[in-house]
PDB file of C-alpha atoms in Angstrom:
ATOM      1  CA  UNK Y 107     104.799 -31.296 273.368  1.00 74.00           C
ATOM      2  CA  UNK Y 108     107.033 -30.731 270.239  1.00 79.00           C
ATOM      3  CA  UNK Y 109     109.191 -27.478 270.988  1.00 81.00           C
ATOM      4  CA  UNK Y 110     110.961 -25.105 268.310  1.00 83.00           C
ATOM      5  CA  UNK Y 111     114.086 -26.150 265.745  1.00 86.00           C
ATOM      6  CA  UNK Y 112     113.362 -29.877 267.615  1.00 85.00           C
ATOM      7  CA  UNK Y 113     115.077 -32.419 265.827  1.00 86.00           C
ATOM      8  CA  UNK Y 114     113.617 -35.947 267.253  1.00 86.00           C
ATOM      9  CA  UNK Y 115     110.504 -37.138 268.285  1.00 90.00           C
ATOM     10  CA  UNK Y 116     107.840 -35.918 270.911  1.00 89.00           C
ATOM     11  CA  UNK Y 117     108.274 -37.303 274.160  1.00 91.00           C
ATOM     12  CA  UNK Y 118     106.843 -41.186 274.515  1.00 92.00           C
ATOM     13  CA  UNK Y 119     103.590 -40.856 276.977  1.00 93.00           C
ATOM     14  CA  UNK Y 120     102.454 -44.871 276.087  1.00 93.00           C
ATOM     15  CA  UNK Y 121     104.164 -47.622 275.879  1.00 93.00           C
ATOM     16  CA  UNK Y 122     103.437 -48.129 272.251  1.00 93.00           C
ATOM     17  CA  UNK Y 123     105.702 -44.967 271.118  1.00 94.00           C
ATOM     18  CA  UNK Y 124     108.431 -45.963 273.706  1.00 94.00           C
ATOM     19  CA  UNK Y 125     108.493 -49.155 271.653  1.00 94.00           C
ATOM     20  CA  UNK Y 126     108.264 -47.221 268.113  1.00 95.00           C
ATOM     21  CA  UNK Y 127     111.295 -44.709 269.490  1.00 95.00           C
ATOM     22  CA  UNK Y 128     113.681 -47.569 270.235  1.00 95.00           C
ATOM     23  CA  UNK Y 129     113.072 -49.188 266.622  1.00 95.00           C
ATOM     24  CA  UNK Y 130     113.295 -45.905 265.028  1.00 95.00           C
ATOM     25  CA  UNK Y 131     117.223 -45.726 267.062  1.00 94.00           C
ATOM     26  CA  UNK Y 132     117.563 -49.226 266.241  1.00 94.00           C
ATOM     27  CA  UNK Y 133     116.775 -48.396 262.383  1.00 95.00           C
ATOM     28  CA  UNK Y 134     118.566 -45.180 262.489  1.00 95.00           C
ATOM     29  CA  UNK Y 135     121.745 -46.996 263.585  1.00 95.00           C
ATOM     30  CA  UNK Y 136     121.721 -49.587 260.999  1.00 94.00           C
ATOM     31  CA  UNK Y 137     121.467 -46.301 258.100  1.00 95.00           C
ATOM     32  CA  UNK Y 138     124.511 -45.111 259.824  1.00 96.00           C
ATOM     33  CA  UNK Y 139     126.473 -47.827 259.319  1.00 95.00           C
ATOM     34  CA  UNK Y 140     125.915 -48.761 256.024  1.00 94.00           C
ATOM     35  CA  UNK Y 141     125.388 -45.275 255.196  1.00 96.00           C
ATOM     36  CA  UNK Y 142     129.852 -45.242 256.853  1.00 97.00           C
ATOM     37  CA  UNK Y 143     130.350 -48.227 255.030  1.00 92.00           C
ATOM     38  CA  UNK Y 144     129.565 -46.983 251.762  1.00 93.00           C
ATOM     39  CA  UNK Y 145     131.072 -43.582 252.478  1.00 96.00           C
ATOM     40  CA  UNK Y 146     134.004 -45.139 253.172  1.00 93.00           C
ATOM     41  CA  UNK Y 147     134.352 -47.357 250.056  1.00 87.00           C
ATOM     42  CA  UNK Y 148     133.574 -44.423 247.755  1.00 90.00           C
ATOM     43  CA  UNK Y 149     136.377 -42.337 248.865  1.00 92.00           C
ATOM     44  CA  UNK Y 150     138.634 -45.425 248.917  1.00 86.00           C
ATOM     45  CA  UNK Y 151     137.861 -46.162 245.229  1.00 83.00           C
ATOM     46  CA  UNK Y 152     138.458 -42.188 244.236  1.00 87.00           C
ATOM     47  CA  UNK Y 153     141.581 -41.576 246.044  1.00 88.00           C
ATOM     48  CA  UNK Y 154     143.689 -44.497 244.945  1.00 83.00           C
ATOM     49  CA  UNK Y 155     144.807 -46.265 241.974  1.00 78.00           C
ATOM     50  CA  UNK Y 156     145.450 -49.325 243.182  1.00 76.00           C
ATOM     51  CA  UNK Y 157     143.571 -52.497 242.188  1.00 73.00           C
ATOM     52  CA  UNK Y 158     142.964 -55.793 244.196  1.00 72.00           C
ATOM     53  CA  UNK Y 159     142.760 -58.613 241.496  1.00 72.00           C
ATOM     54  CA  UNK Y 160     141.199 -60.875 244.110  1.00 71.00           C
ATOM     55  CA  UNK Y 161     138.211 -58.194 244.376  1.00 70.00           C
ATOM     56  CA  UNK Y 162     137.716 -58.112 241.015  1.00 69.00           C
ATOM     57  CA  UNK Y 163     136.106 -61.653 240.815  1.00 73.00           C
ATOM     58  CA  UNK Y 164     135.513 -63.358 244.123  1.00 75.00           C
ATOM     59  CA  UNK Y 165     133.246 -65.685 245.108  1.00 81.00           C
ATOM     60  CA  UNK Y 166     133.376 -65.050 248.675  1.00 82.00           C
ATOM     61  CA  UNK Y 167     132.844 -61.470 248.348  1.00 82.00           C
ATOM     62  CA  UNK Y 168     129.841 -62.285 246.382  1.00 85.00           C
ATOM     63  CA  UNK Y 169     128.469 -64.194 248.684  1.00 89.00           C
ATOM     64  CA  UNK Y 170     128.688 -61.702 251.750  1.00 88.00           C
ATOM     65  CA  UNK Y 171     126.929 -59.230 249.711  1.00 85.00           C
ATOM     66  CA  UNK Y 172     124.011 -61.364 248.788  1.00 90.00           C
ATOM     67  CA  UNK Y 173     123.568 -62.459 252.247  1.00 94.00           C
ATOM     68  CA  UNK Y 174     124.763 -59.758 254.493  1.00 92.00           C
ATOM     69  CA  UNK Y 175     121.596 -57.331 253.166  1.00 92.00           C
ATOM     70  CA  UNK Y 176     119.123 -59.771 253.747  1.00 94.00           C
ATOM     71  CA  UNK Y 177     120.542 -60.124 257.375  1.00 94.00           C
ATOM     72  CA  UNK Y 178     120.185 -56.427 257.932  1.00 94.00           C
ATOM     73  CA  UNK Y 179     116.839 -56.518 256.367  1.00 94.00           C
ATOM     74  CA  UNK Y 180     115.340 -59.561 258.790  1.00 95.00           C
ATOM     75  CA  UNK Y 181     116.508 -57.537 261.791  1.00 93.00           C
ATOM     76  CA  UNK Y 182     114.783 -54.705 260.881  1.00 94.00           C
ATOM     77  CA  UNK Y 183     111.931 -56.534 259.703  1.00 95.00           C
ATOM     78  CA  UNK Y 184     111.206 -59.141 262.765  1.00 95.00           C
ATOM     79  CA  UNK Y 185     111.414 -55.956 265.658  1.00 93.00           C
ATOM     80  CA  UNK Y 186     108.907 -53.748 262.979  1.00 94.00           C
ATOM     81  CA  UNK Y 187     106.513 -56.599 262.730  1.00 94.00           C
ATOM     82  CA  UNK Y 188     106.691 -57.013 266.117  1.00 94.00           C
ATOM     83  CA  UNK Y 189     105.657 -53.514 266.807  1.00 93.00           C
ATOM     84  CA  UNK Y 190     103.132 -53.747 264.263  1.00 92.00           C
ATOM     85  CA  UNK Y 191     101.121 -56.240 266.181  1.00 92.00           C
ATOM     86  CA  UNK Y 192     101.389 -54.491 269.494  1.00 90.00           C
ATOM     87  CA  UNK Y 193      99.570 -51.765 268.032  1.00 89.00           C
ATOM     88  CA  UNK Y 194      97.201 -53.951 266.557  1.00 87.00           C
ATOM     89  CA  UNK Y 195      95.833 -55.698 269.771  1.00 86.00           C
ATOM     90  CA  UNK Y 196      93.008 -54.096 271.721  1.00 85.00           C
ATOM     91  CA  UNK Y 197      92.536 -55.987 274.998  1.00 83.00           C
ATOM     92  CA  UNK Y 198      89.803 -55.475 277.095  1.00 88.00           C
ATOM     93  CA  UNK Y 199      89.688 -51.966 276.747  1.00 92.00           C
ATOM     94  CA  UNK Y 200      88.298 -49.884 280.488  1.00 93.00           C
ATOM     95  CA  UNK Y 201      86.986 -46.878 278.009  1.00 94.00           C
ATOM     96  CA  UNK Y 202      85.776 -46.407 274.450  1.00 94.00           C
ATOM     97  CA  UNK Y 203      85.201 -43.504 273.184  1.00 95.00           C
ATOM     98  CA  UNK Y 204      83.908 -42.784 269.266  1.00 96.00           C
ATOM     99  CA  UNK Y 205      85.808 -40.118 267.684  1.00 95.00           C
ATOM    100  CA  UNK Y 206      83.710 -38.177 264.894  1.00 95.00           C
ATOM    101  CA  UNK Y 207      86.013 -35.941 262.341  1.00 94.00           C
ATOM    102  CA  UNK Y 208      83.535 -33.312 260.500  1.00 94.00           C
ATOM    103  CA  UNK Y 209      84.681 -29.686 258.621  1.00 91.00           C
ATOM    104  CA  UNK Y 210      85.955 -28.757 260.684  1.00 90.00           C
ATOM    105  CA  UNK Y 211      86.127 -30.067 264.163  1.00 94.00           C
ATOM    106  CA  UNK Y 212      85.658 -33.143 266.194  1.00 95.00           C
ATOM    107  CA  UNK Y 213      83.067 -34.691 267.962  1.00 95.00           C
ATOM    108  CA  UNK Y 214      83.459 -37.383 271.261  1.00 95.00           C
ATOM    109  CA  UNK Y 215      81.228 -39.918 272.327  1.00 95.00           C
ATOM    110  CA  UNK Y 216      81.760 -42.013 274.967  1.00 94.00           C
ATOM    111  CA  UNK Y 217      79.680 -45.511 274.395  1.00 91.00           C
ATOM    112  CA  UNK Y 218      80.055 -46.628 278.231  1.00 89.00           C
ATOM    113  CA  UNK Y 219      78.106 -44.217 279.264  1.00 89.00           C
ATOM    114  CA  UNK Y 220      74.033 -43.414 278.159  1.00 85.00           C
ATOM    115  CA  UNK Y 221      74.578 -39.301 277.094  1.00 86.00           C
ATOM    116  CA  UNK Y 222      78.276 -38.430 277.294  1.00 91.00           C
ATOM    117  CA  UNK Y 223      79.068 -36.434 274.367  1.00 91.00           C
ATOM    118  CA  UNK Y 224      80.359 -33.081 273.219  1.00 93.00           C
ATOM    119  CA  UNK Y 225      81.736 -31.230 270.180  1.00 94.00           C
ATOM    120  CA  UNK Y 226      85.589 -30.105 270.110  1.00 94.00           C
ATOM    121  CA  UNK Y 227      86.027 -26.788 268.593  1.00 95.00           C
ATOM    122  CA  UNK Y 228      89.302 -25.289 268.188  1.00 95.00           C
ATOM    123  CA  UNK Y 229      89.532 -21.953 270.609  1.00 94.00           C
ATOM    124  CA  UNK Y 230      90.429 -18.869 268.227  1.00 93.00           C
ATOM    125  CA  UNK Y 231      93.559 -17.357 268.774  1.00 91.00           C
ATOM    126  CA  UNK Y 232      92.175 -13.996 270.187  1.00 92.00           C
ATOM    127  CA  UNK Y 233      90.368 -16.080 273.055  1.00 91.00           C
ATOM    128  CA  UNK Y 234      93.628 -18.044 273.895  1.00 91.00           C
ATOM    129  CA  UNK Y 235      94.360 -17.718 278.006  1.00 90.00           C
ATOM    130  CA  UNK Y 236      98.104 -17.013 278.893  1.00 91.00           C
ATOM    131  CA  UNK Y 237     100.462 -19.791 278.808  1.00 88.00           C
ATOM    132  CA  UNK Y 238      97.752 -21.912 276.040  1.00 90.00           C
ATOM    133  CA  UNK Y 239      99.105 -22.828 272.413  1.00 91.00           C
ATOM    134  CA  UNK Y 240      98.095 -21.397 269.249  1.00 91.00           C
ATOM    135  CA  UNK Y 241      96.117 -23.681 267.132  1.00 92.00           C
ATOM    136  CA  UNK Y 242      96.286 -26.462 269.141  1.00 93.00           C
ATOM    137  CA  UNK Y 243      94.040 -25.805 272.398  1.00 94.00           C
ATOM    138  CA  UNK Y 244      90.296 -27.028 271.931  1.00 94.00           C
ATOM    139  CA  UNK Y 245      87.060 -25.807 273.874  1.00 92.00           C
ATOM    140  CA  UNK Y 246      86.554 -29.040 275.019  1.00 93.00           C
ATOM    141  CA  UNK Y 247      89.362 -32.110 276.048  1.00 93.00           C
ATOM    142  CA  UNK Y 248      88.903 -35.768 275.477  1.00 95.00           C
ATOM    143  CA  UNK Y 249      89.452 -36.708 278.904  1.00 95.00           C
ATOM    144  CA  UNK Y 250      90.737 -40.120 279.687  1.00 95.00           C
ATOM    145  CA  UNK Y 251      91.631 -42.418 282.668  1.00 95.00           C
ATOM    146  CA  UNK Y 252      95.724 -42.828 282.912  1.00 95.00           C
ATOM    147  CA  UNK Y 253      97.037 -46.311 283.056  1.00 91.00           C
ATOM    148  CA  UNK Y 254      94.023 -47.551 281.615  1.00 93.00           C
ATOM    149  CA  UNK Y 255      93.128 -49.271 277.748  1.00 94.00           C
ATOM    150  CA  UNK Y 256      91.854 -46.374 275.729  1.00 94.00           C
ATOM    151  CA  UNK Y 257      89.854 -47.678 272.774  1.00 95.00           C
ATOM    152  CA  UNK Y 258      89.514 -45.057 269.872  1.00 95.00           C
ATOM    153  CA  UNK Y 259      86.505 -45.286 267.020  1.00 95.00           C
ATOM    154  CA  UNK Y 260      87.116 -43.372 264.481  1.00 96.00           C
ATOM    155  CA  UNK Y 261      85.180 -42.360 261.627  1.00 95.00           C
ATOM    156  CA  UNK Y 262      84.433 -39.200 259.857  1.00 95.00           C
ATOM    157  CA  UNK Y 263      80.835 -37.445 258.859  1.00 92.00           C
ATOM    158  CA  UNK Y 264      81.748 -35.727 255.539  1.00 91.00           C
ATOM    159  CA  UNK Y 265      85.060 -36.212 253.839  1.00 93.00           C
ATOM    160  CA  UNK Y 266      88.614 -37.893 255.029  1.00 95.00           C
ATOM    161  CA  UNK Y 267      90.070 -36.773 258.151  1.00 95.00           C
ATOM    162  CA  UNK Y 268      93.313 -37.963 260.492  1.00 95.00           C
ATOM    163  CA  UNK Y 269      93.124 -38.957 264.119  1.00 96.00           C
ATOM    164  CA  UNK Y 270      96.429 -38.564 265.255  1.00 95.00           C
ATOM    165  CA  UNK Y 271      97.919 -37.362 268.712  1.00 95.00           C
ATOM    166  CA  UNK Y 272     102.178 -38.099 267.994  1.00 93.00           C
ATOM    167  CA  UNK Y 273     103.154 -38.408 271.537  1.00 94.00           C
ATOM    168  CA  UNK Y 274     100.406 -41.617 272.451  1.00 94.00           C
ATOM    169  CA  UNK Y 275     101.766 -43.450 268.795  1.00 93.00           C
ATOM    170  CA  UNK Y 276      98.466 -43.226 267.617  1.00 94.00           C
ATOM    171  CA  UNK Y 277      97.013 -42.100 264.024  1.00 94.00           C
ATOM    172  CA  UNK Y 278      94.208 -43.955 262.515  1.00 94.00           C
ATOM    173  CA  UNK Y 279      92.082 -42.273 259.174  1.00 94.00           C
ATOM    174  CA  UNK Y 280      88.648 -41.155 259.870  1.00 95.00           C
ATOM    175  CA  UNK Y 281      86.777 -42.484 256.425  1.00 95.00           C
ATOM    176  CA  UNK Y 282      82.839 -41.678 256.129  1.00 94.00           C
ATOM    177  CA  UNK Y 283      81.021 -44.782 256.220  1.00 93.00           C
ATOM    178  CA  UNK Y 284      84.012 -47.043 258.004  1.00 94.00           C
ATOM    179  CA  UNK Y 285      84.668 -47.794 261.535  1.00 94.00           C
ATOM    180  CA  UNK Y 286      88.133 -47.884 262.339  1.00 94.00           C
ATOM    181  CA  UNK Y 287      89.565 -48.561 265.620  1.00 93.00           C
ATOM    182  CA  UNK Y 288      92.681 -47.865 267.426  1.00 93.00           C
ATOM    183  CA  UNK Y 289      94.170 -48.215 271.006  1.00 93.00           C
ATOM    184  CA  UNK Y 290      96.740 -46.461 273.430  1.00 94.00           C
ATOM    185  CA  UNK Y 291      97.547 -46.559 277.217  1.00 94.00           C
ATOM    186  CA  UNK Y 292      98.835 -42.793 278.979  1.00 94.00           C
ATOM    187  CA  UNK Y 293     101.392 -43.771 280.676  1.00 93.00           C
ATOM    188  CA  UNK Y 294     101.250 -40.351 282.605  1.00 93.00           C
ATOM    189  CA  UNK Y 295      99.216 -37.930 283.495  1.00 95.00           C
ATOM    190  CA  UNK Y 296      99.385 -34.844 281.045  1.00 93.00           C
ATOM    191  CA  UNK Y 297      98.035 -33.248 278.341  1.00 95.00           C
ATOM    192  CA  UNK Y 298      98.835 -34.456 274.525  1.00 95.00           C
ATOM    193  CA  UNK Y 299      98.306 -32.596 271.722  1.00 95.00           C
ATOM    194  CA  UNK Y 300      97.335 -33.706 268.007  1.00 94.00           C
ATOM    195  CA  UNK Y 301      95.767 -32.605 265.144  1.00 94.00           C
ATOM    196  CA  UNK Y 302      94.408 -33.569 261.893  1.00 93.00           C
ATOM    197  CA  UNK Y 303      96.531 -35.383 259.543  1.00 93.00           C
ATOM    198  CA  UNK Y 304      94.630 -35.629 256.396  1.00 92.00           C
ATOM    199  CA  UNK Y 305      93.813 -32.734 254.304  1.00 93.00           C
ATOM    200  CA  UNK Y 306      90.146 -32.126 254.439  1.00 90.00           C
ATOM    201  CA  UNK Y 307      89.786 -28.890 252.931  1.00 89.00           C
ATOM    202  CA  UNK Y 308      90.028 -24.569 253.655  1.00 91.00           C
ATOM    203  CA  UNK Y 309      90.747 -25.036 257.425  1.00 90.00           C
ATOM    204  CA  UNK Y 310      92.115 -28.317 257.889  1.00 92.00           C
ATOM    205  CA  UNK Y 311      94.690 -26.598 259.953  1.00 91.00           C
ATOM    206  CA  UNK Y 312      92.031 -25.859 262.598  1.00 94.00           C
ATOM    207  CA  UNK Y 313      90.940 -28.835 264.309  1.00 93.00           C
ATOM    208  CA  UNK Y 314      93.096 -29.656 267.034  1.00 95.00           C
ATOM    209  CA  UNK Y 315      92.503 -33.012 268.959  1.00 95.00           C
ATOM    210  CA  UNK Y 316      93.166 -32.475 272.969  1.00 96.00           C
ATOM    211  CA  UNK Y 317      93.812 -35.707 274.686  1.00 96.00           C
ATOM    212  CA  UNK Y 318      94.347 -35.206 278.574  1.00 95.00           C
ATOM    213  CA  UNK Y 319      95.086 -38.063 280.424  1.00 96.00           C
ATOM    214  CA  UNK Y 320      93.724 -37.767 284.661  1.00 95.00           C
ATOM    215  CA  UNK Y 321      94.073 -40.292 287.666  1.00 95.00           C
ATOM    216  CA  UNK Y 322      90.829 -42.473 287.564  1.00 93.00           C
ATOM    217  CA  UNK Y 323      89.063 -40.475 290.245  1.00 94.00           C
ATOM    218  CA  UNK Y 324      89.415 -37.275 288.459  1.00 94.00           C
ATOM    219  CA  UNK Y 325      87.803 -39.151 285.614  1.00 93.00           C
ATOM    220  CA  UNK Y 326      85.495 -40.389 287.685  1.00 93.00           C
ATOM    221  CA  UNK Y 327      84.060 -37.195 288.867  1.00 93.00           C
ATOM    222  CA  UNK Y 328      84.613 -35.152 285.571  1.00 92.00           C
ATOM    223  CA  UNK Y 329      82.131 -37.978 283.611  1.00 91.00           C
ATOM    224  CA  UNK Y 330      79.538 -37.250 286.813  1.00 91.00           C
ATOM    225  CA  UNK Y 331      80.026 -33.741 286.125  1.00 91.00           C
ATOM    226  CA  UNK Y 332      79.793 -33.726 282.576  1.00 89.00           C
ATOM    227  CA  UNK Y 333      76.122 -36.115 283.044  1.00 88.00           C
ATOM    228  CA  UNK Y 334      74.953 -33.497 285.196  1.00 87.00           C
ATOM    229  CA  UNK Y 335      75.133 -30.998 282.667  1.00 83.00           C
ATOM    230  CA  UNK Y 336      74.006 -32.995 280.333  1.00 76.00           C
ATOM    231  CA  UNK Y 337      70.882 -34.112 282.115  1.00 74.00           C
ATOM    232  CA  UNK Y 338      70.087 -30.492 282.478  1.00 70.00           C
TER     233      UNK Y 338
END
């Protein structure tokens, strides 16, 4: 959960935005230096008057500045490709569950089971229990087993939408008439908090997306739950 005048990212709860955190350090490092580097040779060249003849034309110098960006480059390149594939694979996912973006609110479906489905409204802010957040708590929860492959569907009924929760690493475009897909694993019990990341009109602000990750049992008995109601 992001917190006031906070400067970094959310908190990793899957092992996918572990791995994107470390490459954004890695990446952030690399800026530094060359962002020191540069710095550096800029106030060298202002505050003297000196002049190296041998920088003036050199071959070798040449050489290292052809070659030593393209280094930097590869080994940012080979861990972001890497990363890129790991959020890519889907592998034998225990859940999927079809994520529906309409104007404005979302709608779960949950294609293991015959009639497990609900509609995710935002809760108004004069309705809001002590302690809940402000444009971010919805009526219903997408409730998922922890420590299990999540598989995400995601499409939209009307116009563009965003299904993105920051603190899983996931964000995949809702387009109507396209089935997208997407995948996480909670590495935690909690609840994660996301909202709609493309602008889809007057109150795009106002559809939250509440992802809340339970030991299997509890999962197990809210799904029996939820049929029972259903069935009624």
């Amino acid at each position: 959960m992001a917190h006031p005048s906070q400067l970094g990212f959310q908190d990793a709860a899957s092992p996918v935005m572990e791995e994107l955190l470390h490459f954004h350090d890695h990446a952030l490092m690399i800026v530094f230096l060359i962002s020191t580097l540069v710095l550096y040779i800029i106030v060298a060249m202002v505050s003297t008057k000196l002049t190296n003849k041998y920088i003036l034309d050199s071959q070798e110098i040449e050489i290292i500045w052809t070659i030593l960006p393209a280094v930097i480059l590869i080994l940012i390149a080979l861990p972001s490709l890497r990363i890129l594939y790991l959020m890519d694979e889907i592998n034998d996912p225990h859940v999927t569950i079809k994520a529906m973006g309409h104007q404005w609110y979302w709608s779960y479906e949950y294609t293991d089971y015959e009639d497990l489905s609900f509609d995710s409204y935002m809760i108004p802010t004069q309705d809001l229990s002590p302690g809940q957040f402000r444009l971010l708590e919805a009526d219903h929860r997408m409730v998922v087993p922890v420590e299990s492959p999540i598989r995400i569907l995601v499409s939209a009924e009307d116009v563009l939408h965003s299904w993105a929760v920051p603190s899983l690493g996931v964000k995949m475009d809702a387009v109507p008439g396209r089935l997208n897909q997407t995948a996480f694993i909670t590495s935690r019990p909690g609840v994660y908090y996301g909202q709609c990341s493309e602008i889809c009109g007057a109150n795009h602000s106002f559809m939250p997306i509440v992802v809340e990750a339970v030991p299997l049992k509890c999962f197990e008995n809210w799904s029996s739950l939820m049929l029972e109601d259903a069935s009624l």
